[in-house]
CSV table of C-alpha atoms in Angstrom, one decimal:
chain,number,residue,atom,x,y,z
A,1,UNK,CA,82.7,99.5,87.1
A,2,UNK,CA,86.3,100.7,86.8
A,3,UNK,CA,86.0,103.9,88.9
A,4,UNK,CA,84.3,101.0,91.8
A,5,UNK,CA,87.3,98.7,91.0
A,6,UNK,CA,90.1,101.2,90.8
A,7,UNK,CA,88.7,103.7,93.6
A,8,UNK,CA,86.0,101.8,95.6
A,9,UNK,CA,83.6,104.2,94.4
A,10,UNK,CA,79.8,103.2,93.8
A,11,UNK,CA,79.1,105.5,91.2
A,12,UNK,CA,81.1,107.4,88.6
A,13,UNK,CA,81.8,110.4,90.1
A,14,UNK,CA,80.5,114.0,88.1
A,15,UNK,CA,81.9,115.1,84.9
A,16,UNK,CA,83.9,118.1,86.8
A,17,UNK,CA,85.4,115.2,88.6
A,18,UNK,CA,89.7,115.1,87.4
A,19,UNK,CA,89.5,111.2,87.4
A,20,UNK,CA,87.5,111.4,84.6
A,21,UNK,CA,90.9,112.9,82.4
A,22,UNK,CA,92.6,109.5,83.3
A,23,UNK,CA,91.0,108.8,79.9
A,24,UNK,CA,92.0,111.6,78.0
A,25,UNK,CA,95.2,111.0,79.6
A,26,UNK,CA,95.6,107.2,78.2
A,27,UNK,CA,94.5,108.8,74.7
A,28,UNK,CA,97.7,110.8,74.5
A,29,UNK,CA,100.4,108.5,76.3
A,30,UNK,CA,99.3,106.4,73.1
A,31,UNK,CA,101.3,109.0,70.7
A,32,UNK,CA,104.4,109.4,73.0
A,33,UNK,CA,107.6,108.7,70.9
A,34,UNK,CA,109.4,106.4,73.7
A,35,UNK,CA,106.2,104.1,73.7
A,36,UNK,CA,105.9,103.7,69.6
A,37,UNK,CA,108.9,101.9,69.2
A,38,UNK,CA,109.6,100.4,65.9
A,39,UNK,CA,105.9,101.7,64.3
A,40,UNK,CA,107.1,105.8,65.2
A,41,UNK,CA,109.2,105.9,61.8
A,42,UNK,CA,106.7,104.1,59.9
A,43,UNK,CA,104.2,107.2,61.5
A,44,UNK,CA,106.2,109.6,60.6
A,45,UNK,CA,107.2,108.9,56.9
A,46,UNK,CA,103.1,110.3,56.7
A,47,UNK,CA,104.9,113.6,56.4
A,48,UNK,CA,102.6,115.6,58.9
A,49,UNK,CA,99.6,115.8,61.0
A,50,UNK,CA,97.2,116.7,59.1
A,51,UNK,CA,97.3,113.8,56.8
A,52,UNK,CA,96.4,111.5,59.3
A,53,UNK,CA,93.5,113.5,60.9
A,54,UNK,CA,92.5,113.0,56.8
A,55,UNK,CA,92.4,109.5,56.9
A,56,UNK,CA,90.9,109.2,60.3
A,57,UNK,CA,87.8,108.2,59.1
A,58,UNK,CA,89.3,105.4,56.6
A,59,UNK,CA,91.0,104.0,59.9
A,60,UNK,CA,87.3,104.3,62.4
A,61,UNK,CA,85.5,102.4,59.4
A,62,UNK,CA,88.5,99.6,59.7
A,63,UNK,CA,89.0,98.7,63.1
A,64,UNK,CA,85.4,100.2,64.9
A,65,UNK,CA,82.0,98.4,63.9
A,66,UNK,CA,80.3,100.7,66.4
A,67,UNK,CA,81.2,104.0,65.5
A,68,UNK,CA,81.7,106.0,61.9
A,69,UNK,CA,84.0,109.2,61.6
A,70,UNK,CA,83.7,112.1,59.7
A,71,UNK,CA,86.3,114.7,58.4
A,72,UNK,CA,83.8,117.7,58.0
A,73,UNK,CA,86.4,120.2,57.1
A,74,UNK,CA,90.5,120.5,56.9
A,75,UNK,CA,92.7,123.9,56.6
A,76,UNK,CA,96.6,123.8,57.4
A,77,UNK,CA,96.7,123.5,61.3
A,78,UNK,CA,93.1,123.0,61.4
A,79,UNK,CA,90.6,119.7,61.0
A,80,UNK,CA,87.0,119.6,62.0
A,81,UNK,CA,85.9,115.9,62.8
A,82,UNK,CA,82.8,114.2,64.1
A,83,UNK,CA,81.8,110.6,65.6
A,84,UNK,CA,78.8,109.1,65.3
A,85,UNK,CA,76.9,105.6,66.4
A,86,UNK,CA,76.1,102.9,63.6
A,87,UNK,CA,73.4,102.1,64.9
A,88,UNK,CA,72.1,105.1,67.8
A,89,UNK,CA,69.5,102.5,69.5
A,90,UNK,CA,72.1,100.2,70.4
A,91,UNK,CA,75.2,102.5,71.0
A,92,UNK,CA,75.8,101.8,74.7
A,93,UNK,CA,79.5,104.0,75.1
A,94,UNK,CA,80.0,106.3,78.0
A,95,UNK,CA,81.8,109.8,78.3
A,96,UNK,CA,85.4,108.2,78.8
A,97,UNK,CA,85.6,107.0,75.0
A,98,UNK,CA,84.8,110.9,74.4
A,99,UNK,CA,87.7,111.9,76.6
A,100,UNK,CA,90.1,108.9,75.1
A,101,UNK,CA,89.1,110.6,71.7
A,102,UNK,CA,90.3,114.4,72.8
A,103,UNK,CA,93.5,112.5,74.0
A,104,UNK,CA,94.1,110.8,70.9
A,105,UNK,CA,93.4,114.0,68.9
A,106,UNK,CA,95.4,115.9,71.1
A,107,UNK,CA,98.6,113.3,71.1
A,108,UNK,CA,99.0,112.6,67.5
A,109,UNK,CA,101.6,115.6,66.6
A,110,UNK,CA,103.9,114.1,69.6
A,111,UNK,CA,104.6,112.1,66.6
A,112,UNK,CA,106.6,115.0,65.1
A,113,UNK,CA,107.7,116.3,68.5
A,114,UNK,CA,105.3,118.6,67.7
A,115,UNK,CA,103.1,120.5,71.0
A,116,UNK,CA,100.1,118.5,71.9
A,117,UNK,CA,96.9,119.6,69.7
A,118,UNK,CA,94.5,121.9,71.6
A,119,UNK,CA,90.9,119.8,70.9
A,120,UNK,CA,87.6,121.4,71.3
A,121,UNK,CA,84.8,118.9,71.5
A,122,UNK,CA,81.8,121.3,70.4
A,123,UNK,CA,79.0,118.8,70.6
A,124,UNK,CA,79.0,115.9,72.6
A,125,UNK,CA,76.4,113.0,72.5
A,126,UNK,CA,76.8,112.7,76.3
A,127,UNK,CA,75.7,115.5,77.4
A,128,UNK,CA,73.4,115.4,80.7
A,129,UNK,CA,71.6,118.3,79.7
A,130,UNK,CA,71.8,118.8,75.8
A,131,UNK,CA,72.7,115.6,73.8
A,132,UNK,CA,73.6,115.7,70.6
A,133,UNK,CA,73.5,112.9,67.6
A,134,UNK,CA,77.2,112.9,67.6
A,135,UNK,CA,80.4,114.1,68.9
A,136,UNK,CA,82.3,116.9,66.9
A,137,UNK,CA,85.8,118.1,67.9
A,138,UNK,CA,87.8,121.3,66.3
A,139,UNK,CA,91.4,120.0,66.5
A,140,UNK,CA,94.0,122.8,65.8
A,141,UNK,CA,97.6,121.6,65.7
A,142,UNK,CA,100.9,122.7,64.1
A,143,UNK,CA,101.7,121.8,60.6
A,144,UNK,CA,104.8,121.0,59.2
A,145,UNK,CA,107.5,124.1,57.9
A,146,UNK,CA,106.2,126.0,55.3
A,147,UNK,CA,109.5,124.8,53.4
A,148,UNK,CA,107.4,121.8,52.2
A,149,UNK,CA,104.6,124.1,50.7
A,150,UNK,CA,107.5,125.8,49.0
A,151,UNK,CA,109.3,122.6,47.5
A,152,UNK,CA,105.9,121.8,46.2
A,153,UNK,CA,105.2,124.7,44.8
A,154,UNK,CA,109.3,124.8,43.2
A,155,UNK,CA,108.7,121.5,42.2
A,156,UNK,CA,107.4,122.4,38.4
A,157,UNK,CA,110.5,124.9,37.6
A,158,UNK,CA,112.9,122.0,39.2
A,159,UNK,CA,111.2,119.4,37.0
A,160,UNK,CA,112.2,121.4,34.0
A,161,UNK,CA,115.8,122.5,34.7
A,162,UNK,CA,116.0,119.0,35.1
A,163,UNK,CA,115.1,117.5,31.7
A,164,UNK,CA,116.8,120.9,30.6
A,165,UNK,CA,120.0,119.0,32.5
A,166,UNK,CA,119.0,115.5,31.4
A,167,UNK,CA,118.8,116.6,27.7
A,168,UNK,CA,122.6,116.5,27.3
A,169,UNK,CA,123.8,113.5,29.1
A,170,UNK,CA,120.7,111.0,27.8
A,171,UNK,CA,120.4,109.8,24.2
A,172,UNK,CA,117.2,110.2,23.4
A,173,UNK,CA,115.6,111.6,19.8
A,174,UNK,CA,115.8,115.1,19.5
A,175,UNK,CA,112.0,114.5,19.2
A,176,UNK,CA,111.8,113.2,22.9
A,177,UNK,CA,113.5,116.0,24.0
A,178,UNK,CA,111.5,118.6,22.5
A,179,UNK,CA,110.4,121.7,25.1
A,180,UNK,CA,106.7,120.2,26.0
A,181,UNK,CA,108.6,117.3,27.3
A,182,UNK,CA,111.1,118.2,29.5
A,183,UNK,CA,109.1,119.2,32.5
A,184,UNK,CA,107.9,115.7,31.5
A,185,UNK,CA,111.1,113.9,31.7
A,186,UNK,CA,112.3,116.1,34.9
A,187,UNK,CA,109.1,115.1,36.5
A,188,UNK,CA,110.7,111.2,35.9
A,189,UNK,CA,114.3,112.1,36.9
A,190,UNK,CA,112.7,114.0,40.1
A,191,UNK,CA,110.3,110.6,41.6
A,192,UNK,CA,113.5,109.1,41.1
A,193,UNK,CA,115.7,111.3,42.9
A,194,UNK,CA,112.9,112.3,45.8
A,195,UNK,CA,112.3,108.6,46.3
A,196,UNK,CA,116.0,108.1,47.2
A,197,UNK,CA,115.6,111.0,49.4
A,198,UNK,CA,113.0,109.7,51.0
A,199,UNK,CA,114.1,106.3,51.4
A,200,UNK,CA,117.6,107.3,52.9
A,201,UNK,CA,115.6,110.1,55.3
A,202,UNK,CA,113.3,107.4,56.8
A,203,UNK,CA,116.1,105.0,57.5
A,204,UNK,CA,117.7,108.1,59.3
A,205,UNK,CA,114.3,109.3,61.5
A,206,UNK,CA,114.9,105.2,62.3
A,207,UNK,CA,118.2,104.9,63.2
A,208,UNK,CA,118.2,108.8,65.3
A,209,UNK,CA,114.5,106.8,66.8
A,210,UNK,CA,115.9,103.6,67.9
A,211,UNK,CA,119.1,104.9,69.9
């Protein structure tokens, strides 16, 4: 019905046909940063990519009644995901939804100003000649600097040096500050600190965003 409205054409044209990518097309303009507006630092404070490929299916199961997703497997820079129909003897959707999807899997590091994800949909349950039960797509994007894995991975020695620090400016019982509990208290002292970080970084991916 849209290609007769749009184009005057009778039928959809074949699957080799390039006005089939409008669709993919409208699935990444979603994710472009000058079209988010106010919600682009709120998308951001997520931290990367791959968390919210993770929580894709938490977010299908919300707002879709038709459709249920599926994280199958996840690897820094790499998420396997698949779509499938509630209920297959009703499920009416066409190939464009599948080509919105690779768009929308493809645009979501724009948030980061990250490249575009390169999306291979490996089974397809439109498929003229071979139909599958559901749709499953290999997404493989870039993750954020490896300078987060190492402040997690710094994070216990940090946690220590800080109740190590903390154990001569607060007055607590020498019992309190015994050795098994400084990584404890430093762990405390560090939320604290990281949350101020965090807070005064997002108001700055804000500020940068809306200028």
């Amino acid at each position: 019905e849209i290609f007769k409205q749009l184009y005057g054409l009778s039928e959809p044209p074949s699957r080799e046909d390039p006005l089939w990518q409008l669709w993919r097309q409208s699935g990444i303009v979603g994710f472009e940063r000058a079209l988010l507006g106010d919600i682009l630092p709120v998308l951001r404070a997520f931290g990367s990519p791959g968390f919210l490929y993770s929580h894709i299916s938490k977010e299908v199961r919300r707002a879709n009644t038709v459709l249920k997703a599926e994280v199958i497997s996840q690897a820094p820079g790499r998420v396997v995901l698949s779509m499938r129909p509630n209920d297959p003897e009703t499920y009416e959707e066409g190939h464009e939804f599948c080509l919105n999807r690779v768009g929308v899997f493809e645009g979501v590091p724009l948030i980061w100003g990250f490249p575009k994800a390169h999306v291979e949909h490996v089974h397809c349950m439109h498929d003229p000649i071979n139909p599958a039960d559901h749709c499953e797509y290999i997404v493989y994007f870039k993750e954020r600097p490896i300078t987060q894995t190492l402040r997690a991975c710094c994070a216990p020695l940090a946690c220590t040096l800080l109740g190590y620090s903390a154990k001569n400016f607060l007055p607590l019982s020498s019992s309190l500050m015994s050795v098994q509990t400084l990584p404890f208290i430093g762990l405390i002292i560090g939320i604290g600190i990281e949350g101020w970080r965090a807070m005064f970084s997002i108001q700055k991916i804000y500020d940068a965003d809306r200028k």
